[in-house]
Amino acid sequence: MSVQVKGSVGFLGLGVMGREMARNLAVAGFAVKAYDVVPTAIEAMAGTGVTPAVTIAEATTDADIVISMLPDTPQVEDVVRGKGGLLSNPPRGGLYVDMSTIAPEATRILAADLLKAGVRMLDAPVSGGPVGARDATLTIMVGGEAAAFERARPFLQGMGTTINHVGASGAGQTVKLCNQLICGINLQAICEAFALGRACDIDLVQMREVLMGGSASSWMLEKLGEAMIEGDTSAGFRIDLMMKDLRLVLGEAQQNLVPLPATGLVASQYIAAQAHGEGANGNQALFRVYDRLTGRPTRRDATASLA
Ligand code: NAD
């Protein structure tokens, strides 16, 4: 029995998040053609039901909707304004959803320019990390025209479960930046609690479990706490990407005259982590800043030194 195709997607950016999201769209019954600047990222999609494309135009020209999941503002500018990009080669469906986390102001300018070329752009950044991307349970915050959002909704439902239209163009990015502000400060709070507990010879494994049952519980404590204690720095959401987000948060704050002292302090901790070569590691590596401040090893380091 042939599977009925629900619509066509041109997907740009097959990194930690994008490869899972593109795969889920194919599983949900959409015809997905995907492109990445790194050929091995495209090759890695073999067997997922996603069709590889060797140029942006090949992925996007005939698509009902184009979706991008790229690192930062310059890469999104590139797929819109660059060679074979959406401005010079508008997709057939006239709908573009950028799910990367980028600057709200840049989003508004891109959306206005794309509209002149007949393309509606939505900003739809996500929260939920690689696990949310894998399980199609992402939280998606969408800015842009309500009618375009309704057209995009069935596609977004292939990648996430909590999907909200939060305002005009750029509003999705602003809500995402507020999300990141809370995540960063929360992670910093956990680092401080773990550093203090460890210095006082408290069993951090037990402490985390106790805290999870009380009012200090949080997504960060649940998802990253164990890896922090174990000294497992494997990447999921990288330190470099969070620093990019905090830079965007502080830029918005400056532009809108909002003092964010705690965010500024947390950004300094992330800079310290980057300066010590942690940029490509996961966010839990923020705790390693405290290894240096307090001179205490992580649990895993301690085990290794005993071996
Ligand atoms: P990533 O660096 O793993 O993936 C980005 C991909 O885009 C890479 O494969 C890269 O080769 C590709 N790329 C770069 N420039 C390109 C271009 N011009 N054309 C086509 N492809 C291009 O990043 P990620 O972790 O997947 O994150 C993507 C976005 O999602 C970022 O904005 C990030 O802040 C956001 N985000 C990430 C997470 C997470 O946990 N990783 C969670 C929520 C949001």
mmCIF file of N, CA, C and O and ligand atoms in Angstrom, residues 12-18 35-38 41 56 69-72 75 78-79 99-102 126-130 176 180 236-238 241 244-245, ligand 1:
data_model
loop_
_atom_site.group_PDB
_atom_site.id
_atom_site.type_symbol
_atom_site.label_atom_id
_atom_site.label_comp_id
_atom_site.label_asym_id
_atom_site.label_seq_id
_atom_site.Cartn_x
_atom_site.Cartn_y
_atom_site.Cartn_z
ATOM 1 N N LEU A 12 16.855 22.828 5.267
ATOM 2 C CA LEU A 12 18.231 23.346 5.203
ATOM 3 C C LEU A 12 18.900 23.293 6.577
ATOM 4 O O LEU A 12 18.409 23.921 7.520
ATOM 5 N N GLY A 13 19.994 22.525 6.686
ATOM 6 C CA GLY A 13 20.733 22.439 7.957
ATOM 7 C C GLY A 13 20.469 21.137 8.670
ATOM 8 O O GLY A 13 19.444 20.966 9.316
ATOM 9 N N LEU A 14 21.421 20.196 8.543
ATOM 10 C CA LEU A 14 21.237 18.844 9.086
ATOM 11 C C LEU A 14 22.222 18.573 10.213
ATOM 12 O O LEU A 14 22.952 17.587 10.189
ATOM 13 N N GLY A 15 22.243 19.466 11.194
ATOM 14 C CA GLY A 15 23.129 19.288 12.340
ATOM 15 C C GLY A 15 22.450 18.485 13.434
ATOM 16 O O GLY A 15 21.555 17.667 13.182
ATOM 17 N N VAL A 16 22.871 18.737 14.671
ATOM 18 C CA VAL A 16 22.368 17.996 15.837
ATOM 19 C C VAL A 16 20.824 18.005 15.867
ATOM 20 O O VAL A 16 20.193 16.972 16.107
ATOM 21 N N MET A 17 20.233 19.145 15.606
ATOM 22 C CA MET A 17 18.768 19.268 15.660
ATOM 23 C C MET A 17 18.117 18.943 14.315
ATOM 24 O O MET A 17 17.154 18.169 14.229
ATOM 25 N N GLY A 18 18.634 19.570 13.248
ATOM 26 C CA GLY A 18 17.993 19.487 11.941
ATOM 27 C C GLY A 18 17.858 18.071 11.403
ATOM 28 O O GLY A 18 16.840 17.717 10.800
ATOM 29 N N TYR A 35 19.270 19.797 2.422
ATOM 30 C CA TYR A 35 20.602 20.280 2.024
ATOM 31 C C TYR A 35 21.370 20.763 3.245
ATOM 32 O O TYR A 35 20.795 21.317 4.181
ATOM 33 N N ASP A 36 22.693 20.527 3.226
ATOM 34 C CA ASP A 36 23.603 21.064 4.241
ATOM 35 C C ASP A 36 24.899 21.428 3.522
ATOM 36 O O ASP A 36 25.264 20.782 2.540
ATOM 37 N N VAL A 37 25.610 22.449 4.014
ATOM 38 C CA VAL A 37 26.892 22.794 3.375
ATOM 39 C C VAL A 37 27.933 21.704 3.551
ATOM 40 O O VAL A 37 28.901 21.637 2.786
ATOM 41 N N VAL A 38 27.763 20.872 4.566
ATOM 42 C CA VAL A 38 28.720 19.788 4.819
ATOM 43 C C VAL A 38 28.186 18.493 4.178
ATOM 44 O O VAL A 38 27.168 17.948 4.630
ATOM 45 N N ALA A 41 27.042 15.508 6.250
ATOM 46 C CA ALA A 41 25.774 15.654 6.988
ATOM 47 C C ALA A 41 24.607 15.175 6.122
ATOM 48 O O ALA A 41 23.641 14.591 6.627
ATOM 49 N N ILE A 56 21.051 24.393 -2.459
ATOM 50 C CA ILE A 56 19.866 24.943 -1.783
ATOM 51 C C ILE A 56 18.679 24.904 -2.748
ATOM 52 O O ILE A 56 17.578 24.477 -2.390
ATOM 53 N N MET A 69 17.305 25.092 9.836
ATOM 54 C CA MET A 69 17.773 24.862 11.218
ATOM 55 C C MET A 69 19.276 25.064 11.201
ATOM 56 O O MET A 69 20.053 24.112 11.106
ATOM 57 N N LEU A 70 19.685 26.334 11.270
ATOM 58 C CA LEU A 70 21.075 26.739 11.041
ATOM 59 C C LEU A 70 21.669 27.360 12.299
ATOM 60 O O LEU A 70 20.929 27.746 13.205
ATOM 61 N N PRO A 71 23.002 27.477 12.366
ATOM 62 C CA PRO A 71 23.618 27.911 13.622
ATOM 63 C C PRO A 71 23.219 29.321 14.082
ATOM 64 O O PRO A 71 22.869 29.520 15.241
ATOM 65 N N ASP A 72 23.293 30.324 13.187
ATOM 66 C CA ASP A 72 23.200 31.717 13.657
ATOM 67 C C ASP A 72 22.706 32.619 12.517
ATOM 68 O O ASP A 72 22.491 32.164 11.383
ATOM 69 N N GLN A 75 24.252 32.558 8.778
ATOM 70 C CA GLN A 75 23.922 31.387 7.944
ATOM 71 C C GLN A 75 22.490 31.515 7.397
ATOM 72 O O GLN A 75 22.216 31.106 6.263
ATOM 73 N N ASP A 78 22.572 33.886 4.666
ATOM 74 C CA ASP A 78 23.181 33.244 3.513
ATOM 75 C C ASP A 78 22.155 32.451 2.689
ATOM 76 O O ASP A 78 22.122 32.563 1.458
ATOM 77 N N VAL A 79 21.301 31.665 3.363
ATOM 78 C CA VAL A 79 20.353 30.849 2.582
ATOM 79 C C VAL A 79 19.236 31.715 1.997
ATOM 80 O O VAL A 79 18.580 31.324 1.033
ATOM 81 N N MET A 99 13.730 27.948 11.869
ATOM 82 C CA MET A 99 13.604 27.405 13.226
ATOM 83 C C MET A 99 14.901 27.556 14.029
ATOM 84 O O MET A 99 14.984 27.122 15.172
ATOM 85 N N SER A 100 15.910 28.199 13.430
ATOM 86 C CA SER A 100 17.156 28.493 14.136
ATOM 87 C C SER A 100 16.885 29.573 15.176
ATOM 88 O O SER A 100 15.866 30.243 15.129
ATOM 89 N N THR A 101 17.831 29.755 16.101
ATOM 90 C CA THR A 101 17.751 30.883 17.034
ATOM 91 C C THR A 101 18.653 31.983 16.488
ATOM 92 O O THR A 101 19.875 31.816 16.430
ATOM 93 N N ILE A 102 18.033 33.102 16.060
ATOM 94 C CA ILE A 102 18.825 34.208 15.490
ATOM 95 C C ILE A 102 18.291 35.534 16.040
ATOM 96 O O ILE A 102 17.334 35.561 16.824
ATOM 97 N N VAL A 126 13.000 26.826 18.629
ATOM 98 C CA VAL A 126 12.506 25.679 19.397
ATOM 99 C C VAL A 126 13.201 25.559 20.749
ATOM 100 O O VAL A 126 14.298 26.070 20.947
ATOM 101 N N SER A 127 12.552 24.837 21.642
ATOM 102 C CA SER A 127 13.169 24.448 22.907
ATOM 103 C C SER A 127 12.895 22.958 23.096
ATOM 104 O O SER A 127 11.872 22.455 22.651
ATOM 105 N N GLY A 128 13.821 22.282 23.772
ATOM 106 C CA GLY A 128 13.634 20.836 24.007
ATOM 107 C C GLY A 128 14.877 20.039 23.697
ATOM 108 O O GLY A 128 14.967 18.862 24.058
ATOM 109 N N GLY A 129 15.850 20.658 23.026
ATOM 110 C CA GLY A 129 17.151 20.009 22.802
ATOM 111 C C GLY A 129 17.089 18.829 21.851
ATOM 112 O O GLY A 129 16.045 18.530 21.244
ATOM 113 N N PRO A 130 18.221 18.139 21.703
ATOM 114 C CA PRO A 130 18.306 17.010 20.767
ATOM 115 C C PRO A 130 17.298 15.897 21.073
ATOM 116 O O PRO A 130 16.812 15.236 20.152
ATOM 117 N N LYS A 176 12.047 33.011 22.477
ATOM 118 C CA LYS A 176 13.141 32.035 22.600
ATOM 119 C C LYS A 176 14.311 32.633 23.398
ATOM 120 O O LYS A 176 14.919 31.963 24.238
ATOM 121 N N GLN A 180 16.090 31.290 26.798
ATOM 122 C CA GLN A 180 17.527 31.043 26.984
ATOM 123 C C GLN A 180 18.080 31.777 28.206
ATOM 124 O O GLN A 180 18.961 31.276 28.900
ATOM 125 N N GLY A 236 25.442 18.256 23.256
ATOM 126 C CA GLY A 236 24.031 18.167 22.894
ATOM 127 C C GLY A 236 23.745 19.585 22.447
ATOM 128 O O GLY A 236 23.868 19.918 21.273
ATOM 129 N N PHE A 237 23.478 20.442 23.412
ATOM 130 C CA PHE A 237 23.428 21.881 23.140
ATOM 131 C C PHE A 237 24.783 22.452 23.577
ATOM 132 O O PHE A 237 25.133 22.430 24.746
ATOM 133 N N ARG A 238 25.530 22.941 22.593
ATOM 134 C CA ARG A 238 26.922 23.304 22.853
ATOM 135 C C ARG A 238 27.065 24.635 23.601
ATOM 136 O O ARG A 238 26.258 25.541 23.440
ATOM 137 N N LEU A 241 26.915 27.573 21.275
ATOM 138 C CA LEU A 241 25.575 27.993 20.835
ATOM 139 C C LEU A 241 24.862 28.773 21.942
ATOM 140 O O LEU A 241 24.154 29.743 21.666
ATOM 141 N N LYS A 244 26.209 32.193 21.989
ATOM 142 C CA LYS A 244 25.602 32.943 20.878
ATOM 143 C C LYS A 244 24.234 33.473 21.307
ATOM 144 O O LYS A 244 23.894 34.638 21.097
ATOM 145 N N ASP A 245 23.445 32.631 21.976
ATOM 146 C CA ASP A 245 22.098 33.049 22.410
ATOM 147 C C ASP A 245 22.170 34.150 23.472
ATOM 148 O O ASP A 245 21.397 35.108 23.438
HETATM 149 P P1 NAD B 1 24.567 22.435 14.425
HETATM 150 O O1 NAD B 1 25.762 23.325 14.311
HETATM 151 O O2 NAD B 1 24.726 21.052 14.951
HETATM 152 O O3 NAD B 1 23.862 22.309 12.982
HETATM 153 C C1 NAD B 1 23.779 23.341 12.050
HETATM 154 C C2 NAD B 1 23.937 22.749 10.653
HETATM 155 O O4 NAD B 1 23.772 23.798 9.681
HETATM 156 C C3 NAD B 1 25.313 22.124 10.404
HETATM 157 O O5 NAD B 1 25.160 20.809 9.924
HETATM 158 C C4 NAD B 1 25.929 23.038 9.350
HETATM 159 O O6 NAD B 1 26.818 22.366 8.468
HETATM 160 C C5 NAD B 1 24.709 23.560 8.638
HETATM 161 N N1 NAD B 1 24.924 24.810 7.895
HETATM 162 C C6 NAD B 1 25.665 25.880 8.248
HETATM 163 N N2 NAD B 1 25.579 26.847 7.313
HETATM 164 C C7 NAD B 1 24.754 26.376 6.343
HETATM 165 C C8 NAD B 1 24.258 26.902 5.125
HETATM 166 N N3 NAD B 1 24.605 28.129 4.713
HETATM 167 N N4 NAD B 1 23.428 26.131 4.381
HETATM 168 C C9 NAD B 1 23.066 24.882 4.799
HETATM 169 N N5 NAD B 1 23.507 24.334 5.949
HETATM 170 C C10 NAD B 1 24.328 25.067 6.707
HETATM 171 O O7 NAD B 1 23.496 23.242 15.294
HETATM 172 P P2 NAD B 1 22.213 22.664 16.062
HETATM 173 O O8 NAD B 1 22.617 22.220 17.419
HETATM 174 O O9 NAD B 1 21.483 21.740 15.156
HETATM 175 O O10 NAD B 1 21.388 24.023 16.261
HETATM 176 C C11 NAD B 1 20.748 24.664 15.163
HETATM 177 C C12 NAD B 1 19.972 25.864 15.697
HETATM 178 O O11 NAD B 1 19.025 25.438 16.681
HETATM 179 C C13 NAD B 1 20.856 26.912 16.385
HETATM 180 O O12 NAD B 1 20.388 28.196 16.095
HETATM 181 C C14 NAD B 1 20.687 26.588 17.863
HETATM 182 O O13 NAD B 1 20.907 27.720 18.692
HETATM 183 C C15 NAD B 1 19.251 26.115 17.905
HETATM 184 N N6 NAD B 1 18.944 25.161 18.986
HETATM 185 C C16 NAD B 1 19.808 24.133 19.282
HETATM 186 C C17 NAD B 1 19.500 23.249 20.320
HETATM 187 C C18 NAD B 1 20.428 22.110 20.708
HETATM 188 O O14 NAD B 1 20.223 21.521 21.781
HETATM 189 N N7 NAD B 1 21.430 21.764 19.901
HETATM 190 C C19 NAD B 1 18.315 23.404 21.036
HETATM 191 C C20 NAD B 1 17.431 24.424 20.685
HETATM 192 C C21 NAD B 1 17.764 25.303 19.660
#
